[in-house]
Amino acid sequence: MSDVPSIWLEFDENGAIDAGVVAQLTALLSKPGIEDLVVMSHGWKNDRNDAAKLYGTLWANAVGNMPAGRADKIVVAGVLWPAKAFQTDFDAAAITDVGTQGTLSASGGASVSDLPQQEFDAVLADFASFLGPSAAQTIAAARTAAQHLNPDASHDLAKHAAAAVQVDAHSPDKELRVDATRVARAAADRTEAQFLLGSLTTPPVLKLAPKVGGAMGLSSAVHGLFTGARAAVGRFLNQLTYYEMKKRAGVVGVSLTDNVLRKLTPSHAVRLHLVGHSFGGRLVTAAANRWDAVPNLELFSLTILQGAYSHNALSHQVAGAFPKVVGKPTGPIVFTHTHNDLACTLAYAIASRFSRDTTQGVGDASDEFGAMGANGPQKLEPGVSEPDNATQQFAPKRGKINTFLADQYIMKTAQSDAHNNVTNPIVGKLLASVIQA
C-alpha cells in the first residue's frame, strides 16, 4: 500500500520465506513514531491481486475509523501464501432445499445422474493447479476411477492422493488427524478405499439446524444434486483440497512466528496485531498458538474474520488444534461469525466430514464439523469469553475472547457472497476498535 509503511511476507507451501524480509520489516518498525505492526492473511481462492485488494480495502476502512495521524504510526504486513483459486465444493454450490425445492444456486432443483464431464474436468484442473506436479498421478488415477469405480481403481486413487497431499493420520493437530484417518486407511487397504469412495457416490443429505435453515431461508434439510463415480471422485478431491489448505495454513502460520516474528528486533516497543480471513484465520491462529515472548514486540490482538477452521480449535475440552492461544494476546481476541456465510456454514461442514455423518444438525454450534465463521469459538473454559455481541457498538475487551454476530453486516450483496464480504466499512470499524482497544 503506497500510503502507509507496508511489506509483503511471501511464503511457499512449505512455509519458506526470503530471510531478507526480517531485516526489511525490522527497519520499518524501528522508524521513529511506529507503535504497531498489523499482519494480515488472506484465505482460499486468493492470488496476489486478490490479497492486495483485500488488505487495501479493509485497511482503508479501518483507518477511516481512527483519529487523524493514528495510521501513520502503524506498519502493515501482508501475508501471501499459496492458496490458489480452486472450485468450492460443488455440492455446496448446487445444494437444493429438500422441503421446498428452492435452490441456493442456478443449478435448479432437478436431480442429475452424475457430475457433468465439464465440471469434473474443472475439479481435476483445480486440484492440479493447487498441488502442482505432485498431483499428476492422482489426476490419472482419478480419471480411471471415474470410469470404473472398483476396488482396484479406488485404492489406486487413494494411494496417489494420500501421497500427493502427504496425509498424516498421526498429526498432533486434531482437526487434520480426523480428516486424514479415513484417507490413510483407504490408502493402505483396497476394501477401505472401495468403501470410502463408494460412500461418496450419493449426494449428501444434510439435516440443517433450525437456526441455519432459517438464516438461509431453507427448511430442515438440503441435498446435493449429483450421483455417480465422477461425483464421488470430485467430492474426494475437494475434501483433500480442504485438508491440504488447512494443513498449509498451519505450516505457514508456524513459519510466520518462527521465521519472521521471533526474529524481529525493533528498536523500541511495538504492538503486534494478527488479522486473518477464512483459512487465513487458521494461519494467524497457528502463529498465535506458536507465539513466545519477543523483545520489544507485544502480541496484542488476534482478529479472525469468517474463519474457515474448526469452531473447537481453541478448546481444551476437546483437544482443539490451537489450545495455547487463549491468554497469549494482551489485548482482545476477536471473531466474526454468521450463518449468512454459506462457505463456512455448509461448504466447510460438508468438506470436513469424510465420515459422511449427516445425522446431526449441520452448520450450527452443535455440529462436530462446524466452522468458526459460522458459530464462533465453542467449548471454551468458563470466564474466557465475553457475551456474543450482535450490535455494531464495538468495544472488545482486553484479555478476553470477543465474538461478534455479524448477521446485519456480513451478508450476501450484489458484489460479493457473505464469506468474502469482510471489506465493508462496518468490518473496518471493528478492526479499528481492536487495534485501539
PDB file of C-alpha atoms in Angstrom, residues 267-382:
ATOM      1  CA  SER A 267      14.481  -0.568  18.332  1.00  0.00           C
ATOM      2  CA  HIS A 268      11.522   0.263  20.584  1.00  0.00           C
ATOM      3  CA  ALA A 269       8.295  -1.301  21.860  1.00  0.00           C
ATOM      4  CA  VAL A 270       5.773  -2.263  19.154  1.00  0.00           C
ATOM      5  CA  ARG A 271       2.369  -3.937  19.494  1.00  0.00           C
ATOM      6  CA  LEU A 272       1.534  -6.829  17.139  1.00  0.00           C
ATOM      7  CA  HIS A 273      -1.942  -7.412  15.687  1.00  0.00           C
ATOM      8  CA  LEU A 274      -2.712 -10.612  13.737  1.00  0.00           C
ATOM      9  CA  VAL A 275      -5.668 -10.459  11.320  1.00  0.00           C
ATOM     10  CA  GLY A 276      -6.912 -13.371   9.208  1.00  0.00           C
ATOM     11  CA  HIS A 277      -9.793 -14.048   6.836  1.00  0.00           C
ATOM     12  CA  SER A 278     -11.158 -17.523   6.029  1.00  0.00           C
ATOM     13  CA  PHE A 279      -8.293 -20.070   6.004  1.00  0.00           C
ATOM     14  CA  GLY A 280      -6.053 -17.087   6.754  1.00  0.00           C
ATOM     15  CA  GLY A 281      -7.747 -17.112  10.145  1.00  0.00           C
ATOM     16  CA  ARG A 282      -6.338 -20.580  10.730  1.00  0.00           C
ATOM     17  CA  LEU A 283      -2.929 -19.300   9.628  1.00  0.00           C
ATOM     18  CA  VAL A 284      -2.726 -16.428  12.095  1.00  0.00           C
ATOM     19  CA  THR A 285      -4.247 -18.558  14.875  1.00  0.00           C
ATOM     20  CA  ALA A 286      -1.456 -21.086  14.310  1.00  0.00           C
ATOM     21  CA  ALA A 287       1.010 -18.202  14.547  1.00  0.00           C
ATOM     22  CA  ALA A 288      -0.518 -17.045  17.843  1.00  0.00           C
ATOM     23  CA  ASN A 289      -0.521 -20.600  19.199  1.00  0.00           C
ATOM     24  CA  ARG A 290       3.215 -20.762  18.468  1.00  0.00           C
ATOM     25  CA  TRP A 291       3.990 -17.361  19.998  1.00  0.00           C
ATOM     26  CA  ASP A 292       6.643 -16.835  22.655  1.00  0.00           C
ATOM     27  CA  ALA A 293       7.916 -13.601  24.139  1.00  0.00           C
ATOM     28  CA  VAL A 294       9.902 -11.395  21.738  1.00  0.00           C
ATOM     29  CA  PRO A 295      11.818  -8.345  23.000  1.00  0.00           C
ATOM     30  CA  ASN A 296      10.075  -5.094  22.050  1.00  0.00           C
ATOM     31  CA  LEU A 297       7.229  -6.967  20.306  1.00  0.00           C
ATOM     32  CA  GLU A 298       3.991  -7.497  22.241  1.00  0.00           C
ATOM     33  CA  LEU A 299       1.332  -9.807  20.833  1.00  0.00           C
ATOM     34  CA  PHE A 300      -1.629  -7.534  21.448  1.00  0.00           C
ATOM     35  CA  SER A 301      -4.588  -8.767  19.381  1.00  0.00           C
ATOM     36  CA  LEU A 302      -5.912 -11.576  17.203  1.00  0.00           C
ATOM     37  CA  THR A 303      -8.796 -10.859  14.797  1.00  0.00           C
ATOM     38  CA  ILE A 304     -10.465 -13.641  12.815  1.00  0.00           C
ATOM     39  CA  LEU A 305     -12.909 -12.606  10.089  1.00  0.00           C
ATOM     40  CA  GLN A 306     -15.136 -15.518   8.998  1.00  0.00           C
ATOM     41  CA  GLY A 307     -12.586 -18.140   9.972  1.00  0.00           C
ATOM     42  CA  ALA A 308     -12.654 -21.366   7.949  1.00  0.00           C
ATOM     43  CA  TYR A 309     -11.442 -23.764  10.597  1.00  0.00           C
ATOM     44  CA  SER A 310     -12.953 -25.777  13.421  1.00  0.00           C
ATOM     45  CA  HIS A 311     -15.034 -23.860  15.930  1.00  0.00           C
ATOM     46  CA  ASN A 312     -13.488 -26.134  18.586  1.00  0.00           C
ATOM     47  CA  ALA A 313      -9.921 -25.136  17.690  1.00  0.00           C
ATOM     48  CA  LEU A 314      -9.275 -23.128  20.879  1.00  0.00           C
ATOM     49  CA  SER A 315     -10.875 -25.660  23.219  1.00  0.00           C
ATOM     50  CA  HIS A 316      -9.043 -27.606  25.896  1.00  0.00           C
ATOM     51  CA  GLN A 317     -12.138 -29.744  26.461  1.00  0.00           C
ATOM     52  CA  VAL A 318     -11.933 -31.481  23.084  1.00  0.00           C
ATOM     53  CA  ALA A 319      -8.188 -31.106  22.420  1.00  0.00           C
ATOM     54  CA  GLY A 320      -8.554 -28.384  19.825  1.00  0.00           C
ATOM     55  CA  ALA A 321      -5.773 -27.706  17.340  1.00  0.00           C
ATOM     56  CA  PHE A 322      -4.716 -24.406  18.959  1.00  0.00           C
ATOM     57  CA  PRO A 323      -5.296 -24.647  22.721  1.00  0.00           C
ATOM     58  CA  LYS A 324      -2.417 -22.310  23.657  1.00  0.00           C
ATOM     59  CA  VAL A 325      -3.893 -19.190  22.056  1.00  0.00           C
ATOM     60  CA  VAL A 326      -6.165 -18.053  24.875  1.00  0.00           C
ATOM     61  CA  GLY A 327      -4.247 -15.792  27.224  1.00  0.00           C
ATOM     62  CA  LYS A 328      -1.347 -15.026  24.884  1.00  0.00           C
ATOM     63  CA  PRO A 329      -2.599 -11.736  23.382  1.00  0.00           C
ATOM     64  CA  THR A 330      -2.554  -8.968  25.986  1.00  0.00           C
ATOM     65  CA  GLY A 331      -5.421  -7.275  24.186  1.00  0.00           C
ATOM     66  CA  PRO A 332      -8.600  -8.730  22.636  1.00  0.00           C
ATOM     67  CA  ILE A 333      -9.177 -11.907  20.648  1.00  0.00           C
ATOM     68  CA  VAL A 334     -11.996 -11.228  18.174  1.00  0.00           C
ATOM     69  CA  PHE A 335     -14.139 -13.449  15.927  1.00  0.00           C
ATOM     70  CA  THR A 336     -16.916 -12.573  13.495  1.00  0.00           C
ATOM     71  CA  HIS A 337     -19.497 -15.241  12.691  1.00  0.00           C
ATOM     72  CA  THR A 338     -22.798 -15.563  10.815  1.00  0.00           C
ATOM     73  CA  HIS A 339     -24.891 -18.274   9.216  1.00  0.00           C
ATOM     74  CA  ASN A 340     -25.225 -15.949   6.232  1.00  0.00           C
ATOM     75  CA  ASP A 341     -21.817 -17.353   5.299  1.00  0.00           C
ATOM     76  CA  LEU A 342     -22.523 -20.338   3.043  1.00  0.00           C
ATOM     77  CA  ALA A 343     -18.838 -21.229   2.713  1.00  0.00           C
ATOM     78  CA  CYS A 344     -18.325 -21.617   6.478  1.00  0.00           C
ATOM     79  CA  THR A 345     -21.769 -22.909   7.395  1.00  0.00           C
ATOM     80  CA  LEU A 346     -22.281 -25.533   4.670  1.00  0.00           C
ATOM     81  CA  ALA A 347     -19.248 -25.896   2.385  1.00  0.00           C
ATOM     82  CA  TYR A 348     -16.801 -26.243   5.270  1.00  0.00           C
ATOM     83  CA  ALA A 349     -19.086 -28.617   7.172  1.00  0.00           C
ATOM     84  CA  ILE A 350     -19.537 -30.819   4.088  1.00  0.00           C
ATOM     85  CA  ALA A 351     -15.856 -30.885   3.170  1.00  0.00           C
ATOM     86  CA  SER A 352     -14.804 -31.703   6.740  1.00  0.00           C
ATOM     87  CA  ARG A 353     -16.979 -34.801   7.170  1.00  0.00           C
ATOM     88  CA  PHE A 354     -15.270 -37.720   5.452  1.00  0.00           C
ATOM     89  CA  SER A 355     -17.327 -39.746   7.889  1.00  0.00           C
ATOM     90  CA  ARG A 356     -20.467 -38.712   5.973  1.00  0.00           C
ATOM     91  CA  ASP A 357     -22.160 -38.333   9.339  1.00  0.00           C
ATOM     92  CA  THR A 358     -25.236 -36.327   8.439  1.00  0.00           C
ATOM     93  CA  THR A 359     -27.441 -37.458  11.305  1.00  0.00           C
ATOM     94  CA  GLN A 360     -26.814 -34.343  13.363  1.00  0.00           C
ATOM     95  CA  GLY A 361     -27.840 -30.771  12.611  1.00  0.00           C
ATOM     96  CA  VAL A 362     -25.328 -29.341  10.148  1.00  0.00           C
ATOM     97  CA  GLY A 363     -23.643 -25.974  10.467  1.00  0.00           C
ATOM     98  CA  ASP A 364     -24.540 -24.767  13.955  1.00  0.00           C
ATOM     99  CA  ALA A 365     -22.653 -24.789  17.251  1.00  0.00           C
ATOM    100  CA  SER A 366     -23.553 -28.437  17.977  1.00  0.00           C
ATOM    101  CA  ASP A 367     -22.047 -29.673  14.694  1.00  0.00           C
ATOM    102  CA  GLU A 368     -18.778 -31.533  15.319  1.00  0.00           C
ATOM    103  CA  PHE A 369     -17.595 -30.229  11.953  1.00  0.00           C
ATOM    104  CA  GLY A 370     -18.770 -26.620  12.351  1.00  0.00           C
ATOM    105  CA  ALA A 371     -16.612 -23.618  11.465  1.00  0.00           C
ATOM    106  CA  MET A 372     -15.532 -20.505  13.364  1.00  0.00           C
ATOM    107  CA  GLY A 373     -17.073 -18.272  10.719  1.00  0.00           C
ATOM    108  CA  ALA A 374     -20.449 -19.909  11.268  1.00  0.00           C
ATOM    109  CA  ASN A 375     -20.590 -20.149  15.054  1.00  0.00           C
ATOM    110  CA  GLY A 376     -17.591 -18.517  16.696  1.00  0.00           C
ATOM    111  CA  PRO A 377     -15.381 -20.468  19.139  1.00  0.00           C
ATOM    112  CA  GLN A 378     -17.051 -23.274  21.083  1.00  0.00           C
ATOM    113  CA  LYS A 379     -16.334 -25.370  24.193  1.00  0.00           C
ATOM    114  CA  LEU A 380     -14.251 -22.678  25.890  1.00  0.00           C
ATOM    115  CA  GLU A 381     -13.237 -22.628  29.524  1.00  0.00           C
ATOM    116  CA  PRO A 382     -15.521 -20.614  31.824  1.00  0.00           C
TER     117      PRO A 382
END
